[in-house]
Coordinates of C-alpha atoms in Angstrom, one line a residue:
X22 CA 15.6 -16.4 -18.5
X23 CA 13.1 -14.0 -20.2
X24 CA 14.2 -12.6 -23.5
X25 CA 13.4 -9.4 -25.4
X26 CA 13.7 -7.9 -28.8
X27 CA 16.9 -6.1 -29.7
X28 CA 17.1 -2.7 -28.1
X29 CA 18.7 0.6 -29.0
X30 CA 22.3 1.0 -27.8
X31 CA 23.0 2.5 -24.3
X32 CA 24.3 5.7 -25.8
X33 CA 21.1 6.2 -27.8
X34 CA 19.0 5.5 -24.7
X35 CA 20.9 8.1 -22.7
X36 CA 20.6 10.8 -25.4
X37 CA 17.0 10.2 -26.1
X38 CA 14.6 12.9 -24.7
X39 CA 12.4 11.6 -21.9
X40 CA 10.3 12.8 -19.0
X41 CA 13.3 13.1 -16.7
X42 CA 15.5 15.3 -18.9
X43 CA 13.0 17.3 -20.9
X44 CA 13.1 20.2 -18.4
X45 CA 15.3 21.0 -15.5
X46 CA 14.9 23.1 -12.4
X47 CA 12.7 23.0 -9.3
X48 CA 9.8 24.8 -10.9
X49 CA 9.7 22.4 -13.8
X50 CA 8.9 19.7 -11.2
X51 CA 6.8 21.7 -8.7
X52 CA 4.5 22.9 -11.5
X53 CA 4.5 19.8 -13.7
X54 CA 1.3 18.2 -14.9
X55 CA 3.2 15.1 -16.2
X56 CA 1.7 12.1 -14.3
X57 CA 5.2 10.4 -14.2
X58 CA 6.9 13.4 -12.6
X59 CA 4.0 13.7 -10.1
X60 CA 4.5 10.0 -9.3
X61 CA 8.1 10.7 -8.4
X62 CA 7.1 13.7 -6.2
X63 CA 4.8 11.3 -4.4
X64 CA 7.6 8.7 -4.2
X65 CA 9.9 11.2 -2.4
X66 CA 7.1 12.4 -0.1
X67 CA 5.8 9.0 1.0
X68 CA 9.4 7.7 1.5
X69 CA 10.0 10.6 3.9
X70 CA 6.8 9.8 5.9
X71 CA 7.6 6.0 5.8
X72 CA 10.9 6.6 7.7
X73 CA 9.2 9.0 10.2
X74 CA 6.6 6.3 10.9
X75 CA 9.4 3.7 11.0
X76 CA 11.3 5.8 13.6
X77 CA 8.3 5.8 15.9
X78 CA 8.0 2.0 15.5
X79 CA 11.6 1.6 16.4
X80 CA 11.1 3.6 19.6
X81 CA 8.0 1.5 20.4
X82 CA 10.0 -1.7 20.1
X83 CA 12.9 -0.3 22.1
X84 CA 10.5 0.5 24.9
X85 CA 9.1 -3.0 24.9
X86 CA 12.6 -4.6 25.1
X87 CA 12.4 -4.6 28.9
X88 CA 9.3 -5.2 31.0
X89 CA 9.6 -1.9 32.9
X90 CA 8.6 1.3 31.2
X91 CA 12.1 2.7 31.4
X92 CA 12.6 4.5 28.0
X93 CA 9.7 6.8 27.8
X94 CA 6.8 7.8 30.0
X95 CA 3.3 6.4 29.6
X96 CA 1.9 9.5 27.8
X97 CA 4.8 9.6 25.5
X98 CA 4.3 6.0 24.6
X99 CA 0.7 6.7 23.8
X100 CA 1.8 9.4 21.4
X101 CA 4.4 7.2 19.8
X102 CA 2.0 4.4 18.8
X103 CA -0.7 6.9 17.8
X104 CA 1.6 8.9 15.5
X105 CA 3.1 5.7 14.1
X106 CA -0.3 4.5 13.1
X107 CA -1.5 7.8 11.7
X108 CA 1.6 8.4 9.7
X109 CA 1.9 4.9 8.3
X110 CA -1.8 4.5 7.5
X111 CA -2.8 7.9 6.1
X112 CA 0.5 9.2 4.8
X113 CA 2.2 6.0 3.6
X114 CA 0.1 2.9 3.1
X115 CA -3.0 4.5 1.6
X116 CA -1.2 6.6 -1.0
X117 CA 1.8 4.3 -1.6
X118 CA 0.9 2.2 -4.7
X119 CA -2.0 4.3 -6.1
X120 CA -0.1 7.6 -5.9
X121 CA 3.3 6.3 -7.0
X122 CA 2.9 3.2 -9.2
X123 CA -0.7 4.0 -10.1
X124 CA 0.1 7.5 -11.1
X125 CA 3.1 6.4 -13.2
X126 CA 1.5 3.4 -14.8
X127 CA -2.3 3.7 -15.3
X128 CA -2.1 6.1 -18.3
X129 CA 0.7 4.0 -19.9
X130 CA -1.0 0.7 -19.3
X131 CA -4.1 1.9 -21.1
X132 CA -2.3 3.7 -23.9
X133 CA -3.1 7.3 -22.8
X134 CA -0.8 10.3 -22.9
X135 CA -1.7 11.4 -19.3
X136 CA -4.5 11.2 -16.7
X137 CA -7.8 12.7 -17.5
X138 CA -7.2 15.8 -15.2
X139 CA -3.5 16.5 -15.1
X140 CA -3.9 19.7 -13.0
X141 CA -6.1 18.0 -10.5
X142 CA -3.5 15.3 -10.3
X143 CA -0.9 18.0 -9.3
X144 CA -3.4 19.5 -6.9
X145 CA -3.8 16.1 -5.2
X146 CA -0.1 16.0 -4.5
X147 CA -0.1 19.5 -3.0
X148 CA -3.1 18.6 -0.8
X149 CA -1.1 15.6 0.4
X150 CA 1.9 17.8 1.2
X151 CA -0.3 20.4 3.0
X152 CA -1.8 17.5 5.1
X153 CA 1.7 16.1 5.7
X154 CA 3.1 19.5 6.9
X155 CA 0.1 19.9 9.2
X156 CA 0.8 16.4 10.6
X157 CA 4.5 17.2 11.1
X158 CA 3.5 20.4 13.0
X159 CA 1.1 18.4 15.1
X160 CA 3.9 16.0 16.0
X161 CA 6.4 18.7 16.8
X162 CA 4.0 20.6 19.1
X163 CA 2.7 17.9 21.3
X164 CA 1.3 15.0 19.2
X165 CA -1.8 13.0 19.7
X166 CA -2.4 10.2 22.3
X167 CA -5.8 8.6 21.3
X168 CA -4.5 5.8 19.1
X169 CA -4.9 6.3 15.3
X170 CA -8.6 5.4 15.7
X171 CA -9.5 8.7 17.6
X172 CA -12.1 6.8 19.7
X173 CA -14.7 9.0 21.3
X174 CA -15.4 10.1 24.0
X175 CA -11.7 10.2 24.9
X176 CA -10.9 12.1 21.7
X177 CA -13.8 14.6 22.2
X178 CA -13.8 15.2 25.9
X179 CA -10.8 13.9 27.9
X180 CA -7.6 14.6 26.1
X181 CA -5.8 17.9 25.5
X182 CA -3.5 16.8 22.7
X183 CA -3.7 18.0 19.1
X184 CA -6.8 16.2 18.1
X185 CA -8.3 18.9 15.9
X186 CA -5.0 19.6 14.1
X187 CA -4.3 16.0 13.4
X188 CA -7.9 15.4 12.3
X189 CA -7.6 18.4 9.8
X190 CA -4.3 17.0 8.5
X191 CA -6.0 13.7 7.7
X192 CA -9.1 15.6 6.4
X193 CA -6.9 17.5 3.8
X194 CA -4.9 14.3 2.9
X195 CA -8.3 12.6 2.4
X196 CA -9.2 15.0 -0.4
X197 CA -5.9 14.1 -2.1
X198 CA -7.1 10.4 -2.0
X199 CA -10.5 11.4 -3.4
X200 CA -9.1 13.4 -6.3
X201 CA -6.7 10.6 -7.2
X202 CA -9.5 8.0 -7.3
X203 CA -11.7 10.4 -9.4
X204 CA -8.8 10.8 -11.9
X205 CA -8.3 7.1 -12.2
X206 CA -12.0 6.3 -12.7
X207 CA -12.5 8.9 -15.5
X208 CA -9.2 7.9 -17.1
X209 CA -9.9 4.2 -17.2
X210 CA -13.4 4.8 -18.6
X211 CA -12.7 7.4 -21.2
X212 CA -9.0 7.2 -22.3
X213 CA -8.3 3.5 -23.2
X214 CA -6.4 2.9 -26.4
X215 CA -8.4 1.5 -29.4
X216 CA -8.9 -2.2 -29.0
X217 CA -8.3 -2.2 -25.2
X218 CA -11.6 -3.6 -24.1
X219 CA -12.5 -4.3 -20.4
X220 CA -11.6 -7.9 -20.9
X221 CA -8.1 -7.0 -22.2
X222 CA -7.3 -4.6 -19.3
X223 CA -4.3 -5.5 -17.2
X224 CA -5.4 -6.7 -13.8
X225 CA -3.4 -3.9 -12.2
X226 CA -5.9 -1.5 -13.8
X227 CA -8.9 -3.6 -12.5
X228 CA -7.4 -3.4 -9.0
X229 CA -6.9 0.4 -9.2
X230 CA -10.4 0.8 -10.6
X231 CA -11.9 -1.1 -7.5
X232 CA -9.6 0.9 -5.2
X233 CA -10.8 4.2 -6.7
X234 CA -14.4 3.3 -6.1
X235 CA -13.6 2.8 -2.4
X236 CA -11.7 6.1 -2.3
X237 CA -14.6 8.0 -3.8
X238 CA -17.3 6.4 -1.7
X239 CA -15.5 5.8 1.6
X240 CA -13.1 8.8 2.2
X241 CA -15.9 11.4 2.5
X242 CA -17.3 9.4 5.5
X243 CA -14.0 9.7 7.5
X244 CA -13.9 13.4 6.5
X245 CA -17.3 14.0 7.9
X246 CA -16.5 12.0 11.0
X247 CA -13.4 14.1 11.7
X248 CA -15.4 17.3 11.3
X249 CA -18.0 16.0 13.8
X250 CA -15.2 15.3 16.3
X251 CA -13.8 18.8 15.8
X252 CA -17.4 20.3 16.2
X253 CA -18.0 18.3 19.4
X254 CA -14.7 19.5 20.9
X255 CA -15.4 23.1 19.9
X256 CA -19.1 23.5 20.4
X257 CA -20.1 20.6 22.8
X258 CA -22.8 19.5 20.5
X259 CA -23.4 16.0 22.0
X260 CA -22.9 13.9 18.9
X261 CA -20.7 11.3 20.6
X262 CA -20.9 12.3 24.3
X263 CA -23.5 10.3 26.2
X264 CA -23.9 13.0 28.8
X265 CA -25.3 15.3 26.1
X266 CA -27.4 12.7 24.4
X267 CA -24.7 11.4 22.0
X268 CA -23.6 7.9 21.3
X269 CA -19.9 6.9 21.4
X270 CA -20.7 3.8 19.3
X271 CA -21.8 6.1 16.5
X272 CA -18.2 7.3 16.2
X273 CA -16.9 3.7 15.9
X274 CA -19.6 2.9 13.2
X275 CA -18.6 6.0 11.2
X276 CA -14.9 5.5 11.6
X277 CA -14.8 1.8 10.7
X278 CA -17.3 2.3 7.8
X279 CA -14.3 4.1 6.1
X280 CA -11.4 2.5 7.8
X281 CA -12.2 -1.1 7.0
X282 CA -12.6 -0.4 3.3
X283 CA -9.4 1.6 3.7
X284 CA -7.6 -1.7 4.4
X285 CA -8.6 -2.6 0.8
X286 CA -7.4 0.7 -0.5
X287 CA -4.0 -0.4 0.9
X288 CA -4.2 -4.1 -0.3
X289 CA -6.1 -4.1 -3.6
X290 CA -3.4 -2.2 -5.5
X291 CA -0.8 -4.5 -4.1
X292 CA -2.8 -7.5 -5.4
X293 CA -2.8 -5.8 -8.8
X294 CA 1.0 -5.6 -8.7
X295 CA 1.4 -9.2 -7.6
X296 CA -0.8 -10.3 -10.5
X297 CA 1.5 -8.6 -13.1
X298 CA 4.7 -10.0 -11.5
X299 CA 3.4 -13.6 -11.2
X300 CA 2.2 -13.6 -14.9
X301 CA 5.6 -12.2 -16.1
X302 CA 7.9 -14.4 -14.1
X303 CA 6.0 -17.6 -14.6
X304 CA 5.6 -16.7 -18.4
X305 CA 1.9 -17.7 -18.4
X306 CA -1.5 -16.1 -18.8
X307 CA -3.2 -15.5 -15.5
X308 CA -5.4 -18.4 -14.6
X309 CA -9.1 -17.3 -14.5
X310 CA -8.6 -13.7 -15.7
X311 CA -12.3 -12.8 -15.3
X312 CA -12.4 -14.3 -11.8
X313 CA -9.4 -12.3 -10.6
X314 CA -10.9 -9.1 -12.2
X315 CA -14.3 -9.4 -10.7
X316 CA -12.9 -10.5 -7.3
X317 CA -11.3 -7.0 -7.1
X318 CA -14.8 -5.4 -7.5
X319 CA -16.3 -8.0 -5.1
X320 CA -13.7 -7.1 -2.4
X321 CA -14.5 -3.4 -2.9
X322 CA -18.2 -4.1 -2.4
X323 CA -17.9 -6.5 0.5
X324 CA -15.4 -4.1 2.1
X325 CA -18.3 -1.7 2.9
X326 CA -20.3 -4.5 4.6
X327 CA -18.0 -5.8 7.3
X328 CA -17.0 -2.7 9.4
X329 CA -18.6 -3.8 12.7
X330 CA -16.3 -6.8 13.1
X331 CA -14.0 -4.3 14.8
X332 CA -16.8 -3.8 17.4
X333 CA -17.7 -7.3 18.6
X334 CA -16.7 -6.3 22.2
X335 CA -18.0 -2.7 22.0
X336 CA -21.6 -3.4 23.0
X337 CA -23.3 -4.1 19.6
X338 CA -26.2 -6.6 19.7
X339 CA -25.5 -10.3 19.4
X340 CA -27.7 -10.4 16.3
X341 CA -25.6 -7.7 14.6
X342 CA -22.4 -9.5 15.7
X343 CA -23.6 -12.7 14.1
X344 CA -24.4 -10.9 10.8
X345 CA -21.1 -9.2 10.6
X346 CA -19.2 -12.4 11.6
X347 CA -20.9 -14.1 8.6
X348 CA -20.1 -11.2 6.2
X349 CA -16.5 -11.2 7.4
X350 CA -16.1 -14.8 6.4
X351 CA -17.7 -13.9 3.0
X352 CA -15.2 -11.2 2.3
X353 CA -12.4 -13.8 2.6
X354 CA -13.8 -15.6 -0.5
X355 CA -12.7 -13.1 -3.2
X356 CA -9.3 -12.8 -1.6
X357 CA -9.0 -16.6 -1.5
X358 CA -10.0 -16.7 -5.2
X359 CA -7.1 -14.5 -6.0
X360 CA -4.6 -16.6 -4.0
X361 CA -5.9 -19.8 -5.7
X362 CA -5.6 -18.2 -9.2
X363 CA -2.1 -16.9 -8.5
X364 CA -1.1 -20.4 -7.3
X365 CA -2.7 -22.0 -10.4
X366 CA -0.8 -19.6 -12.6
X367 CA 2.5 -20.6 -11.0
X368 CA 1.7 -24.3 -11.5
X369 CA 3.9 -25.6 -14.3
X370 CA 5.1 -22.1 -15.1
X371 CA 8.6 -21.3 -16.2
X372 CA 9.4 -19.5 -13.0
X373 CA 12.3 -17.0 -12.7
X374 CA 13.4 -16.0 -9.2
X375 CA 14.2 -12.4 -9.8
X376 CA 13.8 -9.8 -7.0
X377 CA 10.2 -8.8 -8.0
X378 CA 9.2 -12.5 -7.9
X379 CA 10.8 -13.0 -4.5
X380 CA 8.6 -10.1 -3.2
X381 CA 5.6 -11.8 -4.8
X382 CA 6.3 -15.1 -3.1
X383 CA 6.7 -13.2 0.2
X384 CA 3.4 -11.5 -0.4
X385 CA 1.6 -14.8 -1.0
X386 CA 2.9 -16.3 2.3
X387 CA 2.4 -13.3 4.5
X388 CA -0.9 -12.2 3.1
X389 CA -2.3 -15.7 3.4
X390 CA -1.1 -15.8 7.0
X391 CA -2.8 -12.5 7.7
X392 CA -6.0 -13.6 6.0
X393 CA -6.2 -16.8 7.9
X394 CA -5.7 -15.1 11.2
X395 CA -8.4 -12.7 10.2
X396 CA -10.8 -15.6 10.2
X397 CA -9.9 -16.2 13.8
X398 CA -10.9 -12.6 14.6
X399 CA -14.2 -12.9 12.6
X400 CA -15.2 -15.8 14.9
X401 CA -17.1 -14.3 17.8
X402 CA -15.9 -16.7 20.5
X403 CA -12.2 -16.3 19.7
X404 CA -12.5 -12.5 19.0
X405 CA -13.7 -11.9 22.6
X406 CA -10.4 -13.4 23.9
X407 CA -7.9 -11.9 21.5
X408 CA -9.4 -8.4 20.9
X409 CA -7.0 -5.6 21.9
X410 CA -4.1 -8.0 22.3
X411 CA -1.0 -8.4 20.3
X412 CA -2.8 -11.0 18.2
X413 CA -4.6 -8.1 16.5
X414 CA -1.4 -6.1 16.0
X415 CA 0.2 -9.1 14.3
X416 CA -2.8 -9.8 12.1
X417 CA -3.0 -6.2 11.0
X418 CA 0.7 -6.0 10.2
X419 CA 0.7 -9.3 8.3
X420 CA -2.0 -7.8 6.0
X421 CA -0.6 -4.2 5.8
X422 CA 3.1 -4.7 6.0
X423 CA 3.4 -8.3 4.8
X424 CA 0.8 -7.7 2.1
X425 CA 0.6 -4.0 1.0
X426 CA 4.3 -3.2 1.6
X427 CA 5.7 -6.4 0.0
X428 CA 3.5 -5.6 -3.1
X429 CA 4.8 -2.0 -3.2
X430 CA 8.4 -3.1 -3.0
X431 CA 7.8 -5.8 -5.6
X432 CA 6.3 -3.3 -7.9
X433 CA 9.1 -0.8 -7.4
X434 CA 11.6 -3.4 -8.4
X435 CA 9.5 -4.6 -11.3
X436 CA 9.0 -1.2 -12.9
X437 CA 12.2 0.6 -11.7
X438 CA 13.9 0.1 -15.1
X439 CA 10.9 1.8 -16.7
X440 CA 10.8 4.6 -14.1
X441 CA 14.5 5.4 -14.0
X442 CA 15.9 3.9 -17.3
X443 CA 18.5 2.2 -15.1
X444 CA 19.0 -1.3 -13.8
X445 CA 19.5 -2.0 -10.1
X446 CA 22.0 -4.6 -8.8
X447 CA 20.0 -7.8 -8.8
X448 CA 22.1 -9.6 -6.2
X449 CA 21.5 -6.8 -3.6
X450 CA 17.8 -6.7 -4.5
X451 CA 17.4 -10.5 -3.9
X452 CA 19.3 -10.1 -0.6
X453 CA 17.0 -7.2 0.5
X454 CA 13.9 -9.3 -0.3
X455 CA 15.2 -12.1 1.8
X456 CA 16.1 -9.8 4.7
X457 CA 12.7 -8.2 4.6
X458 CA 10.9 -11.5 4.7
X459 CA 13.0 -12.9 7.5
X460 CA 12.9 -9.7 9.5
X461 CA 9.2 -9.3 9.1
X462 CA 8.4 -12.8 10.4
X463 CA 10.9 -12.4 13.3
X464 CA 9.1 -9.1 14.2
X465 CA 5.5 -10.1 14.0
X466 CA 5.1 -13.8 14.4
X467 CA 6.1 -13.7 18.1
X468 CA 3.3 -11.1 18.5
X469 CA 0.7 -13.8 17.6
X470 CA 2.0 -15.8 20.5
X471 CA 2.1 -12.8 22.8
X472 CA -1.6 -12.1 21.9
X473 CA -2.6 -15.7 22.4
X474 CA -0.9 -15.6 25.8
X475 CA -2.9 -12.5 26.7
X476 CA -0.5 -9.5 26.4
X477 CA -2.7 -6.4 25.7
X478 CA -1.6 -4.0 23.0
X479 CA -0.8 -0.4 23.8
X480 CA 0.9 -1.3 27.2
X481 CA 4.3 0.2 27.7
X482 CA 5.0 -1.5 31.0
X483 CA 4.5 -5.3 31.4
X484 CA 6.5 -5.7 34.5
X485 CA 3.6 -7.6 36.1
X486 CA 4.0 -10.3 33.4
X487 CA 7.8 -10.6 32.7
X488 CA 7.3 -14.0 31.0
X489 CA 6.5 -11.9 27.8
X490 CA 10.0 -10.5 27.6
X491 CA 11.6 -13.2 25.6
X492 CA 9.1 -12.9 22.8
X493 CA 9.3 -9.1 22.9
X494 CA 13.1 -9.2 22.7
X495 CA 12.8 -11.5 19.6
X496 CA 10.2 -9.1 18.1
X497 CA 12.5 -6.1 18.6
X498 CA 15.5 -7.9 17.1
X499 CA 13.4 -8.8 14.1
X500 CA 12.4 -5.1 13.7
X501 CA 16.1 -4.2 13.5
X502 CA 16.6 -6.8 10.7
X503 CA 13.5 -5.5 9.0
X504 CA 14.8 -1.9 9.1
X505 CA 18.0 -3.0 7.4
X506 CA 15.9 -4.7 4.7
X507 CA 13.9 -1.5 4.1
X508 CA 17.0 0.7 3.9
X509 CA 18.8 -1.4 1.3
X510 CA 16.4 -0.8 -1.6
X511 CA 16.6 3.0 -1.1
X512 CA 20.4 2.8 -1.2
X513 CA 20.7 0.8 -4.3
X514 CA 17.9 2.5 -6.1
X515 CA 19.6 5.9 -5.6
X516 CA 22.9 4.2 -6.6
X517 CA 21.4 2.9 -9.8
X518 CA 20.2 6.4 -10.8
X519 CA 23.9 7.4 -11.3
X520 CA 25.8 4.1 -11.8
X521 CA 23.3 1.5 -12.9
X522 CA 23.5 0.1 -16.5
X523 CA 21.0 1.7 -19.0
X524 CA 17.8 -0.4 -19.0
X525 CA 16.4 -1.9 -22.2
X526 CA 12.8 -0.8 -23.0
X527 CA 11.5 -4.2 -21.9
X528 CA 14.1 -5.9 -19.6
X529 CA 11.7 -8.6 -18.4
X530 CA 10.1 -9.3 -21.9
X531 CA 6.8 -8.5 -20.1
X532 CA 3.4 -8.0 -21.6
X533 CA 1.6 -4.7 -21.4
X534 CA 1.6 -1.4 -23.2
X535 CA 3.9 0.3 -20.6
X536 CA 6.7 -1.9 -21.9
X537 CA 6.2 -0.9 -25.5
X538 CA 7.6 2.6 -25.0
X539 CA 11.1 3.8 -24.1
X540 CA 12.9 3.5 -20.8
X541 CA 12.5 6.1 -19.3
X542 CA 9.3 7.1 -21.3
X543 CA 8.9 10.3 -23.3
X544 CA 6.8 13.0 -21.8
X545 CA 3.6 11.9 -23.6
X546 CA 4.4 8.2 -23.1
X547 CA 4.0 7.0 -26.8
X548 CA 5.5 8.4 -30.0
X549 CA 2.4 7.0 -31.8
X550 CA -1.0 6.2 -30.4
X551 CA -1.0 2.4 -29.7
X552 CA -3.7 0.1 -31.0
X553 CA -4.3 -3.1 -29.0
X554 CA -4.9 -6.3 -31.1
X555 CA -3.9 -8.9 -28.6
X556 CA -5.3 -10.4 -25.4
X557 CA -4.0 -9.6 -21.9
X558 CA -0.9 -11.5 -20.7
X559 CA 0.0 -13.0 -24.1
X560 CA 3.2 -14.6 -22.9
X561 CA 2.9 -17.6 -25.2
X562 CA 3.0 -15.3 -28.1
X563 CA 5.9 -13.2 -26.7
X564 CA 8.0 -16.2 -26.0
X565 CA 7.3 -17.7 -29.4
X566 CA 8.0 -14.5 -31.3
X567 CA 10.9 -14.6 -33.8
X568 CA 14.0 -12.4 -33.9
X569 CA 14.6 -12.5 -30.1
X570 CA 18.0 -12.3 -28.5
X571 CA 19.3 -12.2 -25.0
X572 CA 19.7 -8.7 -23.6
X573 CA 21.5 -7.6 -20.4
X574 CA 18.9 -7.4 -17.7
X575 CA 19.0 -6.7 -14.0
X576 CA 20.4 -10.1 -13.1

């Protein structure tokens, strides 16, 4: 069991002024420039959109419970999977860890009082909310039926749904992402504490630095692409329409040039979270620190070079397909380096099976499965057969839900005592982690088999192939279990805010500057400016330090 230095008494902890009780009232939150409060505003917002996207997913799974299309009509089903994808990708997965955990932790991890541009940080949240409201209006007034990818020429010529409005919603939310990335890059470069060199930075910071580079370089491309779609619909310019001299493949190139790096916007921060958790709960330095750090940058760079592996059956040349197939295998190398180094860190570690660590183990298994099946899709011969089947759906969800979301939940459990100043019930948290892992595999593993057997994705009626029903029933049952697993943390986190035990400043005896301030932190994070004189992940020193005593933690 990790230990920690003696803490102040619970009564002192409650009376101490912190970022939560310094000011009260709605305006003190809506006009705040405190990065920690803005992180909580994001937390509330993305949780709202997560449950909207989850509701659409539930309707999709209920429709597929039977072979006949007997719950919704075909056009409604098209809108369901489109809105599910758009909400989950652009309004939950992309902002989840950077906007919540990144906003809260990046300044504290580098010893800064706030982000470099606090007002721009607040503006980024308002842009997110404006985009979210536009998306809600779009959903309530007809929705979109193109799939979350907006493929032309269907999106530019042949559908009468709310393409332009949905595109503008994503356009506005994209500027929120750009401003957050800009803030992180400047903050990490210019505001590190004395002694906090690049080689001493937490790997969580390296991951967010790499993510911010992708946000800054990639997001403008999707913004321009959406503007071009709107221009073609309004002015009939012939950018993507072949009848007017346009090229529909140009849209796919532009879309995936952003949207494949966007996968790494979702997964890189999660990798940073997992690194912090594994180091803490195995009580060891990260094996190969520099390799893990530079693999984050390598993933960001390679992510811009592999977009056309989404287009192997779209009509690109065989030579292009060969090049992108090779590069797709290459991008797996830095990810494999991370998994190897995490595993080597666990080897002979003093492992503690607390809830954050259970999510980290879940991440390792599910992300590895998603990565390995990605190699199947990078192989030209196999890709031809499984493209646009449920094999792709399963692969994508193993990376995004099994990877990004497991990391997000692990991070929320790991830093919740710091965020709220309260401890959550550890038993319930472990149960939720187990339910999420089981429910996820029940939901998506059958979809690998469905795709291998040839079931196309985006079909609402498979009555001509009823042999797929058993696996679809299993998948829908798993989605129900998964939904319970996602609801539980929200319930006990809210419960802990009122009834949880006061948290010590460092309940896990973890390394890192964020654990050297109070729980919850004061408005400006540190009473005195910290000076770093130790190397990253100095768990041997922490565990060997004198004057330690057992403290009540979340167990």
